[in-house]
Amino acid sequence: MYGFEALTFNVDGGYLEAIVRGHRAGLLTASDYNNLCQCENLDDIKMHLSATEYGPYLQNEPSPLHTTTVVEKCTLKLVDEYKHMLCQATEPLSTFLEYITYGHMIDNVVLIVTGTLHERDVHELLEKCHPLGMFDSIATLAVAQNMRELYRLVLVDTPLAPYFSECITSEDLDDMNIEIMRNTLYKAYLEDFYRFCQKLGGATAEIMSDLLSFEADRRAVNITINSIGTELTRDDRRKLYSNFGLLYPYGHEELAVCEDIDQVRGVMEKYPPYQSIFAKMSYGESQMLDKAFYEEEVKRLCLAFEQQFHYAVFFAYMRLREQEIRNLMWISECVAQNQKSRVHDSVVFIF
Amino acid sequence: MSSTGAYPGTWAHALVKVSPYTFSAIGIAIAIGVSVLGAAWGIYITGSSLIGAAIKAPRITSKNLISVIFCEAVAIYGVIVAIILQTKLESVPQSQIYEPESLRAGYAIFASGIIVGFANLVCGLCVGIIGSSCALSDAQNSTLFVKILVIEIFGSALGLFGVIVGIIMSAQATWPAKACSSGWSQIGDGFGLVVLLGNKTQMERDQKNDLDQRLGQRIAYCGFVSFLGASRMLMNSLGLCFKLRTEVVVVGITGWRKKEEEEALGSVSLGIGG
């Protein structure tokens, strides 16, 4: 019954909710970002980060620091926190936490398959995979030649197995098909996650449906924009859109026939929540769209913390932490390449 | 026909034939049992959040034990009232067990027990939920602690209301004096009954039995009305409890976000200038 979760939530989830809120308090603040943006080189960044919660992870790194090392160690911190929470969690929170990582699993699968297609070494690819999305038989992905083998050899044992029913074909894997496969998998994953949250009910269902709808709509817009001018047909494009969200079903109909960005803007401006995003960009400009979407996402994720006794705080924390790692990566790259004027192009502050 | 006059074979008759000792004992059990349930529920709600929040912010542990103490107070109220109620229990002779005044005393103790038990149940829940929010807010921003504590104090007053009304109810629990079965010491003045001791003719006894019957029904009715009034008061306090929960979280988080925004505005202006 919605409204009475306060009575029983703390039995299983009270401790972990308090822990995740403590982690959230350790996210970098605006003053930290200010200090980082004014650094001269990566050693300065390491020094500033050692005063934050990233300290223990970075302090043992030898001095010529690379941006990839910084990002890797920060991700390691996120993975440690996640694994700690996953150990402590009981059902249904443990299933919820696992759902959060399936997106990374999909990305890892696509990374390895693409890399194999371009004749890269499997071990090199494994190092680039996101640690949250690792599973046991991931190295075997390099052997597969088409999707049916991919499924039969490797993926049938992973949690991604049920998402494959829509995209098993016998076609060989090439770049286009891999992207279609990625988007089909992600669509199935989002719909499954949405159904799971609806089954949980209460505040979790309400807040997660808002966050997942935004994700689905954002992906729909990105798919549309990225497939303008490619050989993806309208029907194929429509098949990649998720079947929930603010844009479903009428927005999807309109997006499927869009041929340039101004038409996309025209469609999106009919929806008030997205009108504000597109209003920030002047006509013809699309580079800022990513940053505008990230800002809107961060705003919604922070709002998830306003309510107590639900699971969406875990999802929101993981996403906010990933955004922070993206910020750190951007700042490190700008500092390492001496382009500090462009730092504020892509850093999204989390308040 | 019994002295309270319900016809044998009806539910009303079964109800008035339940011994007033049963009602009293159940009332005392509910007073302590349900109060302790409320206190325990509140303590685990607040305690699990407190433990988790104290990992990142160890300074909150000593101050936030106040929330646990408020919940504990609820259990103590229950114990006190149960002890008071059990001193009100007296033995009456077999012939007087179903007298209207015995039933009234039994119902009074029962109602008092229910009042205290359920008021303490919701009070314990209320204080526990607020205490959990208090611990989490304090971990983020220590100026919020005292503000949310004020809300918790209002919440703990709910249990006190229950105790006060319960004690007033229990003062009504006067068992009949040990006299012969046809004797009454005094009845409610609104009925204007004159009590006569000694031998009566059969007709006069029948007449008195009829009047007793109506009086007894009215007294049984009063007992139930007071029970309903008490449960309505509990519903109000339940609503107040949940209203307070949402207000707590809103006040707490609004205060914290305002502070973050002020900090951010200050540093952004520094960034532009510098």
PDB file of C-alpha atoms in Angstrom, chain B residues 59-67 131 134-135 137-139 141-152:
ATOM      1  CA  ARG B  59      29.284  12.051  15.310  1.00  0.00           C
ATOM      2  CA  ILE B  60      25.520  11.517  15.085  1.00  0.00           C
ATOM      3  CA  THR B  61      25.347   8.468  17.315  1.00  0.00           C
ATOM      4  CA  SER B  62      25.228  10.077  20.744  1.00  0.00           C
ATOM      5  CA  LYS B  63      22.730  12.803  19.896  1.00  0.00           C
ATOM      6  CA  ASN B  64      20.386  10.553  17.980  1.00  0.00           C
ATOM      7  CA  LEU B  65      19.920   8.179  20.853  1.00  0.00           C
ATOM      8  CA  ILE B  66      17.284  10.664  21.964  1.00  0.00           C
ATOM      9  CA  SER B  67      14.994   9.259  19.281  1.00  0.00           C
ATOM     10  CA  GLY B 131      13.801   9.456  14.290  1.00  0.00           C
ATOM     11  CA  CYS B 134      16.283  12.748  11.843  1.00  0.00           C
ATOM     12  CA  ALA B 135      19.343  10.486  11.842  1.00  0.00           C
ATOM     13  CA  SER B 137      19.285  14.422   7.963  1.00  0.00           C
ATOM     14  CA  ASP B 138      21.687  14.943  10.823  1.00  0.00           C
ATOM     15  CA  ALA B 139      24.311  12.895   8.988  1.00  0.00           C
ATOM     16  CA  ASN B 141      23.732  18.611   7.908  1.00  0.00           C
ATOM     17  CA  SER B 142      24.039  18.866  11.642  1.00  0.00           C
ATOM     18  CA  THR B 143      21.959  22.025  12.001  1.00  0.00           C
ATOM     19  CA  LEU B 144      18.860  20.041  11.109  1.00  0.00           C
ATOM     20  CA  PHE B 145      18.955  17.856  14.173  1.00  0.00           C
ATOM     21  CA  VAL B 146      17.298  20.199  16.656  1.00  0.00           C
ATOM     22  CA  LYS B 147      14.624  21.231  14.165  1.00  0.00           C
ATOM     23  CA  ILE B 148      13.542  17.683  13.502  1.00  0.00           C
ATOM     24  CA  LEU B 149      13.754  16.875  17.175  1.00  0.00           C
ATOM     25  CA  VAL B 150      11.006  19.438  17.800  1.00  0.00           C
ATOM     26  CA  ILE B 151       8.759  17.496  15.439  1.00  0.00           C
ATOM     27  CA  GLU B 152       9.612  14.328  17.294  1.00  0.00           C
TER      28      GLU B 152
END
